[in-house]
Amino acid sequence: MDIFSGVDLVNKAIDATLQRKELISENISNVDTPNYKRKDIDFESVLLKEIQNKGVKGIDLNNLNAEVCTDYQSSSYRMDGNNVDIEVERSEETKVELRYDTLVTRITAQLNRMETILQNLK
C-alpha cells in the first residue's frame, strides 16, 4: 500500500458515488415513462467483498468496478410497468449527496495532510 492508496480509494468511491447520482437522476427523469425499470449501482458491496477477501491494505483498485443493474426487472407496482418510487429516489438522492460531501471532505483532509508533510520536509 503506497502513500496515495488512501486517496486513490476515496477517489474511486467518489467516482462510484457520482455514477450512482447520475442513475438516480435518470430514474427520477423517467418516473412517468411506461415500463421503465429503476437502475442502481452497489459499490459498497463490491468494496466490502474486496476488503473481506484481501483486507484493507490488500485492496486492488482494479477489482472495484461495480456494474449498473436494473432493479426489480420483472416486478412493478404500477399499471404502466414502471417501478420507480419518487419518494425512494429522493431519499436515495439525499444519501448520495451526503456521501459525496463526506468523501470530498475526507480526500481534502488527506491531501492537506500530505501538503503539510511535504512543507515540513523543506
GROMACS .gro file of N, CA, C and O in nm:
model
  488
    1MET      N    1   0.085  -0.118   0.000
    1MET     CA    2   0.000   0.000   0.000
    1MET      C    3   0.089   0.123   0.000
    1MET      O    4   0.169   0.143   0.089
    2ASP      N    5   0.078   0.206  -0.102
    2ASP     CA    6   0.163   0.323  -0.109
    2ASP      C    7   0.096   0.444  -0.044
    2ASP      O    8  -0.017   0.437   0.002
    3ILE      N    9   0.166   0.555  -0.044
    3ILE     CA   10   0.120   0.676   0.023
    3ILE      C   11  -0.010   0.731  -0.036
    3ILE      O   12  -0.090   0.794   0.032
    4PHE      N   13  -0.035   0.705  -0.164
    4PHE     CA   14  -0.153   0.759  -0.230
    4PHE      C   15  -0.269   0.661  -0.237
    4PHE      O   16  -0.374   0.694  -0.292
    5SER      N   17  -0.253   0.541  -0.182
    5SER     CA   18  -0.359   0.441  -0.195
    5SER      C   19  -0.489   0.484  -0.128
    5SER      O   20  -0.597   0.457  -0.179
    6GLY      N   21  -0.478   0.553  -0.015
    6GLY     CA   22  -0.599   0.604   0.051
    6GLY      C   23  -0.671   0.706  -0.034
    6GLY      O   24  -0.794   0.705  -0.045
    7VAL      N   25  -0.593   0.793  -0.096
    7VAL     CA   26  -0.651   0.894  -0.185
    7VAL      C   27  -0.714   0.825  -0.306
    7VAL      O   28  -0.825   0.861  -0.348
    8ASP      N   29  -0.644   0.726  -0.361
    8ASP     CA   30  -0.696   0.654  -0.477
    8ASP      C   31  -0.827   0.582  -0.444
    8ASP      O   32  -0.920   0.582  -0.524
    9LEU      N   33  -0.834   0.523  -0.326
    9LEU     CA   34  -0.955   0.452  -0.285
    9LEU      C   35  -1.072   0.548  -0.268
    9LEU      O   36  -1.183   0.522  -0.317
   10VAL      N   37  -1.048   0.660  -0.204
   10VAL     CA   38  -1.155   0.760  -0.187
   10VAL      C   39  -1.197   0.815  -0.323
   10VAL      O   40  -1.315   0.836  -0.349
   11ASN      N   41  -1.101   0.836  -0.411
   11ASN     CA   42  -1.132   0.884  -0.545
   11ASN      C   43  -1.221   0.783  -0.619
   11ASN      O   44  -1.316   0.822  -0.689
   12LYS      N   45  -1.191   0.655  -0.604
   12LYS     CA   46  -1.272   0.551  -0.667
   12LYS      C   47  -1.415   0.554  -0.609
   12LYS      O   48  -1.513   0.540  -0.682
   13ALA      N   49  -1.426   0.575  -0.478
   13ALA     CA   50  -1.557   0.584  -0.414
   13ALA      C   51  -1.634   0.708  -0.462
   13ALA      O   52  -1.756   0.702  -0.482
   14ILE      N   53  -1.563   0.817  -0.483
   14ILE     CA   54  -1.627   0.938  -0.536
   14ILE      C   55  -1.681   0.912  -0.676
   14ILE      O   56  -1.794   0.950  -0.708
   15ASP      N   57  -1.602   0.845  -0.759
   15ASP     CA   58  -1.648   0.812  -0.894
   15ASP      C   59  -1.775   0.727  -0.891
   15ASP      O   60  -1.870   0.753  -0.965
   16ALA      N   61  -1.778   0.627  -0.804
   16ALA     CA   62  -1.896   0.541  -0.793
   16ALA      C   63  -2.016   0.620  -0.740
   16ALA      O   64  -2.129   0.600  -0.784
   17THR      N   65  -1.991   0.711  -0.647
   17THR     CA   66  -2.099   0.793  -0.592
   17THR      C   67  -2.158   0.885  -0.699
   17THR      O   68  -2.281   0.900  -0.709
   18LEU      N   69  -2.072   0.943  -0.781
   18LEU     CA   70  -2.122   1.028  -0.890
   18LEU      C   71  -2.199   0.946  -0.993
   18LEU      O   72  -2.301   0.993  -1.045
   19GLN      N   73  -2.153   0.825  -1.020
   19GLN     CA   74  -2.227   0.738  -1.112
   19GLN      C   75  -2.364   0.704  -1.055
   19GLN      O   76  -2.464   0.704  -1.127
   20ARG      N   77  -2.369   0.678  -0.925
   20ARG     CA   78  -2.499   0.647  -0.862
   20ARG      C   79  -2.590   0.769  -0.868
   20ARG      O   80  -2.710   0.756  -0.893
   21LYS      N   81  -2.535   0.887  -0.846
   21LYS     CA   82  -2.616   1.010  -0.855
   21LYS      C   83  -2.675   1.025  -0.994
   21LYS      O   84  -2.792   1.062  -1.008
   22GLU      N   85  -2.597   0.996  -1.097
   22GLU     CA   86  -2.648   1.002  -1.235
   22GLU      C   87  -2.762   0.903  -1.257
   22GLU      O   88  -2.862   0.936  -1.322
   23LEU      N   89  -2.748   0.782  -1.203
   23LEU     CA   90  -2.853   0.682  -1.219
   23LEU      C   91  -2.981   0.723  -1.147
   23LEU      O   92  -3.091   0.704  -1.199
   24ILE      N   93  -2.966   0.780  -1.028
   24ILE     CA   94  -3.084   0.827  -0.954
   24ILE      C   95  -3.152   0.939  -1.032
   24ILE      O   96  -3.276   0.941  -1.042
   25SER      N   97  -3.074   1.029  -1.089
   25SER     CA   98  -3.133   1.137  -1.170
   25SER      C   99  -3.206   1.081  -1.291
   25SER      O  100  -3.314   1.128  -1.327
   26GLU      N  101  -3.148   0.977  -1.351
   26GLU     CA  102  -3.214   0.911  -1.465
   26GLU      C  103  -3.345   0.846  -1.421
   26GLU      O  104  -3.447   0.856  -1.490
   27ASN      N  105  -3.344   0.783  -1.304
   27ASN     CA  106  -3.466   0.722  -1.252
   27ASN      C  107  -3.574   0.828  -1.229
   27ASN      O  108  -3.691   0.809  -1.266
   28ILE      N  109  -3.535   0.939  -1.168
   28ILE     CA  110  -3.630   1.046  -1.141
   28ILE      C  111  -3.685   1.103  -1.272
   28ILE      O  112  -3.805   1.128  -1.285
   29SER      N  113  -3.598   1.118  -1.370
   29SER     CA  114  -3.641   1.172  -1.500
   29SER      C  115  -3.740   1.079  -1.570
   29SER      O  116  -3.822   1.125  -1.650
   30ASN      N  117  -3.732   0.950  -1.540
   30ASN     CA  118  -3.817   0.851  -1.605
   30ASN      C  119  -3.930   0.801  -1.517
   30ASN      O  120  -3.988   0.695  -1.544
   31VAL      N  121  -3.965   0.877  -1.414
   31VAL     CA  122  -4.068   0.833  -1.321
   31VAL      C  123  -4.202   0.808  -1.390
   31VAL      O  124  -4.280   0.724  -1.346
   32ASP      N  125  -4.229   0.878  -1.498
   32ASP     CA  126  -4.356   0.862  -1.569
   32ASP      C  127  -4.342   0.787  -1.701
   32ASP      O  128  -4.437   0.784  -1.781
   33THR      N  129  -4.228   0.727  -1.726
   33THR     CA  130  -4.205   0.653  -1.850
   33THR      C  131  -4.259   0.511  -1.836
   33THR      O  132  -4.214   0.437  -1.749
   34PRO      N  133  -4.357   0.472  -1.917
   34PRO     CA  134  -4.412   0.337  -1.907
   34PRO      C  135  -4.303   0.230  -1.926
   34PRO      O  136  -4.213   0.245  -2.009
   35ASN      N  137  -4.310   0.128  -1.845
   35ASN     CA  138  -4.220   0.012  -1.848
   35ASN      C  139  -4.075   0.042  -1.812
   35ASN      O  140  -3.989  -0.045  -1.827
   36TYR      N  141  -4.046   0.162  -1.766
   36TYR     CA  142  -3.910   0.193  -1.723
   36TYR      C  143  -3.881   0.119  -1.593
   36TYR      O  144  -3.965   0.112  -1.504
   37LYS      N  145  -3.762   0.064  -1.582
   37LYS     CA  146  -3.720  -0.007  -1.462
   37LYS      C  147  -3.605   0.069  -1.397
   37LYS      O  148  -3.512   0.114  -1.464
   38ARG      N  149  -3.614   0.081  -1.267
   38ARG     CA  150  -3.516   0.152  -1.186
   38ARG      C  151  -3.377   0.092  -1.203
   38ARG      O  152  -3.360  -0.029  -1.205
   39LYS      N  153  -3.275   0.180  -1.211
   39LYS     CA  154  -3.136   0.136  -1.222
   39LYS      C  155  -3.059   0.183  -1.100
   39LYS      O  156  -3.091   0.285  -1.039
   40ASP      N  157  -2.956   0.106  -1.065
   40ASP     CA  158  -2.875   0.139  -0.949
   40ASP      C  159  -2.736   0.078  -0.964
   40ASP      O  160  -2.712   0.000  -1.056
   41ILE      N  161  -2.650   0.113  -0.872
   41ILE     CA  162  -2.515   0.057  -0.866
   41ILE      C  163  -2.484   0.036  -0.719
   41ILE      O  164  -2.526   0.114  -0.634
   42ASP      N  165  -2.414  -0.072  -0.688
   42ASP     CA  166  -2.385  -0.105  -0.549
   42ASP      C  167  -2.234  -0.119  -0.529
   42ASP      O  168  -2.180  -0.228  -0.523
   43PHE      N  169  -2.165  -0.006  -0.520
   43PHE     CA  170  -2.021  -0.003  -0.500
   43PHE      C  171  -1.984  -0.057  -0.362
   43PHE      O  172  -1.881  -0.123  -0.346
   44GLU      N  173  -2.067  -0.031  -0.263
   44GLU     CA  174  -2.036  -0.070  -0.125
   44GLU      C  175  -2.018  -0.221  -0.113
   44GLU      O  176  -1.927  -0.268  -0.045
   45SER      N  177  -2.102  -0.298  -0.179
   45SER     CA  178  -2.090  -0.445  -0.174
   45SER      C  179  -1.962  -0.493  -0.240
   45SER      O  180  -1.897  -0.586  -0.190
   46VAL      N  181  -1.924  -0.431  -0.350
   46VAL     CA  182  -1.800  -0.467  -0.419
   46VAL      C  183  -1.680  -0.435  -0.329
   46VAL      O  184  -1.588  -0.515  -0.316
   47LEU      N  185  -1.681  -0.318  -0.266
   47LEU     CA  186  -1.574  -0.279  -0.175
   47LEU      C  187  -1.566  -0.373  -0.055
   47LEU      O  188  -1.458  -0.419  -0.018
   48LEU      N  189  -1.681  -0.404   0.004
   48LEU     CA  190  -1.685  -0.494   0.120
   48LEU      C  191  -1.629  -0.632   0.085
   48LEU      O  192  -1.551  -0.690   0.160
   49LYS      N  193  -1.667  -0.683  -0.030
   49LYS     CA  194  -1.617  -0.813  -0.075
   49LYS      C  195  -1.465  -0.811  -0.092
   49LYS      O  196  -1.396  -0.904  -0.051
   50GLU      N  197  -1.414  -0.704  -0.149
   50GLU     CA  198  -1.269  -0.691  -0.169
   50GLU      C  199  -1.197  -0.684  -0.034
   50GLU      O  200  -1.092  -0.745  -0.016
   51ILE      N  201  -1.254  -0.611   0.061
   51ILE     CA  202  -1.194  -0.600   0.194
   51ILE      C  203  -1.197  -0.736   0.264
   51ILE      O  204  -1.098  -0.776   0.327
   52GLN      N  205  -1.308  -0.807   0.253
   52GLN     CA  206  -1.319  -0.939   0.315
   52GLN      C  207  -1.220  -1.038   0.255
   52GLN      O  208  -1.165  -1.123   0.324
   53ASN      N  209  -1.196  -1.028   0.126
   53ASN     CA  210  -1.106  -1.120   0.057
   53ASN      C  211  -0.959  -1.089   0.082
   53ASN      O  212  -0.877  -1.180   0.095
   54LYS      N  213  -0.924  -0.960   0.087
   54LYS     CA  214  -0.782  -0.924   0.089
   54LYS      C  215  -0.743  -0.833   0.205
   54LYS      O  216  -0.626  -0.800   0.220
   55GLY      N  217  -0.839  -0.786   0.284
   55GLY     CA  218  -0.808  -0.691   0.389
   55GLY      C  219  -0.796  -0.551   0.331
   55GLY      O  220  -0.782  -0.533   0.210
   56VAL      N  221  -0.798  -0.453   0.418
   56VAL     CA  222  -0.796  -0.313   0.374
   56VAL      C  223  -0.667  -0.281   0.299
   56VAL      O  224  -0.668  -0.213   0.197
   57LYS      N  225  -0.555  -0.332   0.348
   57LYS     CA  226  -0.426  -0.299   0.285
   57LYS      C  227  -0.403  -0.375   0.155
   57LYS      O  228  -0.316  -0.338   0.077
   58GLY      N  229  -0.482  -0.479   0.130
   58GLY     CA  230  -0.464  -0.557   0.008
   58GLY      C  231  -0.561  -0.526  -0.103
   58GLY      O  232  -0.568  -0.597  -0.203
   59ILE      N  233  -0.638  -0.419  -0.087
   59ILE     CA  234  -0.739  -0.384  -0.187
   59ILE      C  235  -0.674  -0.356  -0.323
   59ILE      O  236  -0.579  -0.280  -0.333
   60ASP      N  237  -0.728  -0.421  -0.423
   60ASP     CA  238  -0.685  -0.397  -0.561
   60ASP      C  239  -0.789  -0.307  -0.626
   60ASP      O  240  -0.903  -0.349  -0.649
   61LEU      N  241  -0.751  -0.183  -0.654
   61LEU     CA  242  -0.847  -0.087  -0.709
   61LEU      C  243  -0.904  -0.132  -0.843
   61LEU      O  244  -1.014  -0.093  -0.879
   62ASN      N  245  -0.832  -0.215  -0.914
   62ASN     CA  246  -0.882  -0.266  -1.042
   62ASN      C  247  -1.001  -0.360  -1.024
   62ASN      O  248  -1.076  -0.383  -1.118
   63ASN      N  249  -1.017  -0.416  -0.904
   63ASN     CA  250  -1.129  -0.505  -0.877
   63ASN      C  251  -1.252  -0.431  -0.825
   63ASN      O  252  -1.355  -0.492  -0.800
   64LEU      N  253  -1.241  -0.302  -0.807
   64LEU     CA  254  -1.352  -0.223  -0.753
   64LEU      C  255  -1.434  -0.160  -0.864
   64LEU      O  256  -1.441  -0.039  -0.880
   65ASN      N  257  -1.497  -0.244  -0.940
   65ASN     CA  258  -1.581  -0.199  -1.050
   65ASN      C  259  -1.722  -0.253  -1.033
   65ASN      O  260  -1.748  -0.368  -1.068
   66ALA      N  261  -1.807  -0.171  -0.979
   66ALA     CA  262  -1.947  -0.210  -0.962
   66ALA      C  263  -2.020  -0.189  -1.094
   66ALA      O  264  -1.996  -0.090  -1.164
   67GLU      N  265  -2.106  -0.281  -1.126
   67GLU     CA  266  -2.181  -0.270  -1.251
   67GLU      C  267  -2.321  -0.215  -1.226
   67GLU      O  268  -2.380  -0.236  -1.120
   68VAL      N  269  -2.371  -0.147  -1.325
   68VAL     CA  270  -2.507  -0.094  -1.318
   68VAL      C  271  -2.603  -0.212  -1.330
   68VAL      O  272  -2.585  -0.300  -1.414
   69CYS      N  273  -2.702  -0.214  -1.243
   69CYS     CA  274  -2.801  -0.320  -1.251
   69CYS      C  275  -2.941  -0.259  -1.258
   69CYS      O  276  -2.962  -0.146  -1.217
   70THR      N  277  -3.030  -0.334  -1.314
   70THR     CA  278  -3.170  -0.291  -1.320
   70THR      C  279  -3.243  -0.360  -1.208
   70THR      O  280  -3.243  -0.482  -1.197
   71ASP      N  281  -3.300  -0.280  -1.120
   71ASP     CA  282  -3.372  -0.333  -1.004
   71ASP      C  283  -3.511  -0.382  -1.043
   71ASP      O  284  -3.578  -0.321  -1.125
   72TYR      N  285  -3.551  -0.489  -0.981
   72TYR     CA  286  -3.688  -0.539  -0.995
   72TYR      C  287  -3.727  -0.556  -1.141
   72TYR      O  288  -3.828  -0.506  -1.186
   73GLN      N  289  -3.644  -0.623  -1.216
   73GLN     CA  290  -3.666  -0.635  -1.359
   73GLN      C  291  -3.803  -0.690  -1.395
   73GLN      O  292  -3.861  -0.651  -1.495
   74SER      N  293  -3.856  -0.777  -1.314
   74SER     CA  294  -3.985  -0.837  -1.351
   74SER      C  295  -4.100  -0.790  -1.263
   74SER      O  296  -4.210  -0.839  -1.276
   75SER      N  297  -4.073  -0.696  -1.172
   75SER     CA  298  -4.182  -0.653  -1.084
   75SER      C  299  -4.212  -0.506  -1.103
   75SER      O  300  -4.127  -0.426  -1.139
   76SER      N  301  -4.335  -0.473  -1.078
   76SER     CA  302  -4.379  -0.335  -1.082
   76SER      C  303  -4.507  -0.325  -1.001
   76SER      O  304  -4.591  -0.414  -1.005
   77TYR      N  305  -4.520  -0.218  -0.929
   77TYR     CA  306  -4.642  -0.198  -0.852
   77TYR      C  307  -4.736  -0.101  -0.920
   77TYR      O  308  -4.841  -0.067  -0.868
   78ARG      N  309  -4.702  -0.058  -1.039
   78ARG     CA  310  -4.787   0.034  -1.113
   78ARG      C  311  -4.842  -0.033  -1.237
   78ARG      O  312  -4.782  -0.125  -1.293
   79MET      N  313  -4.953   0.015  -1.284
   79MET     CA  314  -5.020  -0.042  -1.401
   79MET      C  315  -4.938  -0.023  -1.530
   79MET      O  316  -4.947  -0.105  -1.620
   80ASP      N  317  -4.856   0.082  -1.536
   80ASP     CA  318  -4.781   0.109  -1.659
   80ASP      C  319  -4.649   0.033  -1.666
   80ASP      O  320  -4.572   0.050  -1.760
   81GLY      N  321  -4.618  -0.050  -1.567
   81GLY     CA  322  -4.497  -0.130  -1.569
   81GLY      C  323  -4.374  -0.059  -1.514
   81GLY      O  324  -4.267  -0.118  -1.505
   82ASN      N  325  -4.385   0.067  -1.478
   82ASN     CA  326  -4.275   0.143  -1.422
   82ASN      C  327  -4.261   0.108  -1.274
   82ASN      O  328  -4.360   0.090  -1.205
   83ASN      N  329  -4.139   0.095  -1.225
   83ASN     CA  330  -4.121   0.061  -1.083
   83ASN      C  331  -4.043   0.166  -1.006
   83ASN      O  332  -3.985   0.138  -0.902
   84VAL      N  333  -4.040   0.290  -1.054
   84VAL     CA  334  -3.970   0.397  -0.985
   84VAL      C  335  -4.063   0.459  -0.881
   84VAL      O  336  -4.174   0.501  -0.913
   85ASP      N  337  -4.016   0.463  -0.757
   85ASP     CA  338  -4.089   0.529  -0.649
   85ASP      C  339  -4.017   0.660  -0.622
   85ASP      O  340  -3.903   0.662  -0.574
   86ILE      N  341  -4.081   0.771  -0.654
   86ILE     CA  342  -4.016   0.903  -0.645
   86ILE      C  343  -3.969   0.933  -0.504
   86ILE      O  344  -3.863   0.994  -0.486
   87GLU      N  345  -4.041   0.888  -0.404
   87GLU     CA  346  -4.000   0.913  -0.265
   87GLU      C  347  -3.872   0.838  -0.231
   87GLU      O  348  -3.782   0.892  -0.165
   88VAL      N  349  -3.861   0.715  -0.278
   88VAL     CA  350  -3.738   0.637  -0.257
   88VAL      C  351  -3.622   0.702  -0.328
   88VAL      O  352  -3.512   0.716  -0.273
   89GLU      N  353  -3.644   0.746  -0.450
   89GLU     CA  354  -3.537   0.809  -0.528
   89GLU      C  355  -3.490   0.939  -0.463
   89GLU      O  356  -3.370   0.964  -0.457
   90ARG      N  357  -3.581   1.019  -0.414
   90ARG     CA  358  -3.543   1.145  -0.347
   90ARG      C  359  -3.463   1.115  -0.220
   90ARG      O  360  -3.365   1.183  -0.190
   91SER      N  361  -3.504   1.013  -0.147
   91SER     CA  362  -3.433   0.973  -0.027
   91SER      C  363  -3.292   0.925  -0.061
   91SER      O  364  -3.193   0.964   0.003
   92GLU      N  365  -3.281   0.842  -0.165
   92GLU     CA  366  -3.150   0.792  -0.208
   92GLU      C  367  -3.063   0.906  -0.260
   92GLU      O  368  -2.942   0.908  -0.239
   93GLU      N  369  -3.125   1.002  -0.327
   93GLU     CA  370  -3.051   1.118  -0.378
   93GLU      C  371  -2.988   1.197  -0.263
   93GLU      O  372  -2.872   1.238  -0.271
   94THR      N  373  -3.063   1.214  -0.155
   94THR     CA  374  -3.011   1.285  -0.038
   94THR      C  375  -2.895   1.208   0.025
   94THR      O  376  -2.792   1.267   0.060
   95LYS      N  377  -2.908   1.077   0.036
   95LYS     CA  378  -2.800   0.994   0.091
   95LYS      C  379  -2.674   1.004   0.006
   95LYS      O  380  -2.563   1.014   0.059
   96VAL      N  381  -2.692   1.001  -0.125
   96VAL     CA  382  -2.577   1.008  -0.215
   96VAL      C  383  -2.508   1.144  -0.204
   96VAL      O  384  -2.385   1.153  -0.205
   97GLU      N  385  -2.586   1.250  -0.192
   97GLU     CA  386  -2.527   1.383  -0.178
   97GLU      C  387  -2.446   1.393  -0.049
   97GLU      O  388  -2.336   1.449  -0.047
   98LEU      N  389  -2.499   1.337   0.059
   98LEU     CA  390  -2.426   1.338   0.187
   98LEU      C  391  -2.299   1.254   0.178
   98LEU      O  392  -2.194   1.293   0.229
   99ARG      N  393  -2.308   1.139   0.112
   99ARG     CA  394  -2.191   1.053   0.095
   99ARG      C  395  -2.084   1.126   0.013
   99ARG      O  396  -1.966   1.124   0.047
  100TYR      N  397  -2.126   1.192  -0.093
  100TYR     CA  398  -2.033   1.266  -0.177
  100TYR      C  399  -1.963   1.375  -0.096
  100TYR      O  400  -1.840   1.389  -0.101
  101ASP      N  401  -2.040   1.453  -0.022
  101ASP     CA  402  -1.982   1.560   0.060
  101ASP      C  403  -1.881   1.504   0.161
  101ASP      O  404  -1.775   1.561   0.182
  102THR      N  405  -1.915   1.391   0.221
  102THR     CA  406  -1.825   1.327   0.318
  102THR      C  407  -1.696   1.281   0.252
  102THR      O  408  -1.586   1.301   0.305
  103LEU      N  409  -1.708   1.219   0.136
  103LEU     CA  410  -1.590   1.172   0.065
  103LEU      C  411  -1.500   1.287   0.020
  103LEU      O  412  -1.377   1.278   0.030
  104VAL      N  413  -1.560   1.395  -0.026
  104VAL     CA  414  -1.481   1.511  -0.068
  104VAL      C  415  -1.410   1.571   0.053
  104VAL      O  416  -1.291   1.608   0.045
  105THR      N  417  -1.477   1.579   0.166
  105THR     CA  418  -1.414   1.629   0.289
  105THR      C  419  -1.297   1.540   0.328
  105THR      O  420  -1.190   1.590   0.365
  106ARG      N  421  -1.317   1.410   0.316
  106ARG     CA  422  -1.210   1.316   0.353
  106ARG      C  423  -1.088   1.330   0.260
  106ARG      O  424  -0.975   1.333   0.307
  107ILE      N  425  -1.112   1.335   0.132
  107ILE     CA  426  -0.999   1.344   0.039
  107ILE      C  427  -0.928   1.478   0.054
  107ILE      O  428  -0.805   1.485   0.045
  108THR      N  429  -1.001   1.583   0.082
  108THR     CA  430  -0.940   1.714   0.105
  108THR      C  431  -0.851   1.709   0.229
  108THR      O  432  -0.738   1.761   0.227
  109ALA      N  433  -0.898   1.645   0.335
  109ALA     CA  434  -0.818   1.631   0.457
  109ALA      C  435  -0.691   1.550   0.431
  109ALA      O  436  -0.583   1.585   0.478
  110GLN      N  437  -0.705   1.442   0.354
  110GLN     CA  438  -0.587   1.360   0.322
  110GLN      C  439  -0.485   1.441   0.242
  110GLN      O  440  -0.365   1.435   0.270
  111LEU      N  441  -0.530   1.515   0.145
  111LEU     CA  442  -0.438   1.596   0.064
  111LEU      C  443  -0.376   1.708   0.146
  111LEU      O  444  -0.257   1.740   0.128
  112ASN      N  445  -0.452   1.765   0.237
  112ASN     CA  446  -0.397   1.869   0.324
  112ASN      C  447  -0.288   1.813   0.415
  112ASN      O  448  -0.187   1.879   0.439
  113ARG      N  449  -0.309   1.691   0.466
  113ARG     CA  450  -0.206   1.626   0.548
  113ARG      C  451  -0.079   1.604   0.467
  113ARG      O  452   0.032   1.628   0.515
  114MET      N  453  -0.095   1.557   0.345
  114MET     CA  454   0.021   1.534   0.260
  114MET      C  455   0.094   1.665   0.231
  114MET      O  456   0.218   1.670   0.231
  115GLU      N  457   0.018   1.770   0.207
  115GLU     CA  458   0.079   1.900   0.181
  115GLU      C  459   0.158   1.946   0.303
  115GLU      O  460   0.271   1.997   0.290
  116THR      N  461   0.102   1.928   0.421
  116THR     CA  462   0.171   1.966   0.545
  116THR      C  463   0.300   1.887   0.561
  116THR      O  464   0.405   1.944   0.596
  117ILE      N  465   0.294   1.759   0.534
  117ILE     CA  466   0.415   1.676   0.545
  117ILE      C  467   0.522   1.724   0.448
  117ILE      O  468   0.639   1.738   0.484
  118LEU      N  469   0.482   1.751   0.325
  118LEU     CA  470   0.577   1.796   0.224
  118LEU      C  471   0.637   1.933   0.261
  118LEU      O  472   0.756   1.957   0.238
  119GLN      N  473   0.557   2.021   0.317
  119GLN     CA  474   0.607   2.152   0.357
  119GLN      C  475   0.707   2.140   0.472
  119GLN      O  476   0.804   2.215   0.479
  120ASN      N  477   0.685   2.044   0.561
  120ASN     CA  478   0.775   2.025   0.674
  120ASN      C  479   0.906   1.957   0.634
  120ASN      O  480   1.001   1.956   0.712
  121LEU      N  481   0.909   1.899   0.515
  121LEU     CA  482   1.032   1.835   0.467
  121LEU      C  483   1.132   1.936   0.412
  121LEU      O  484   1.248   1.904   0.391
  122LYS      N  485   1.087   2.056   0.387
  122LYS     CA  486   1.173   2.160   0.328
  122LYS      C  487   1.282   2.201   0.424
  122LYS      O  488   1.277   2.209   0.537
   0.00000   0.00000   0.00000
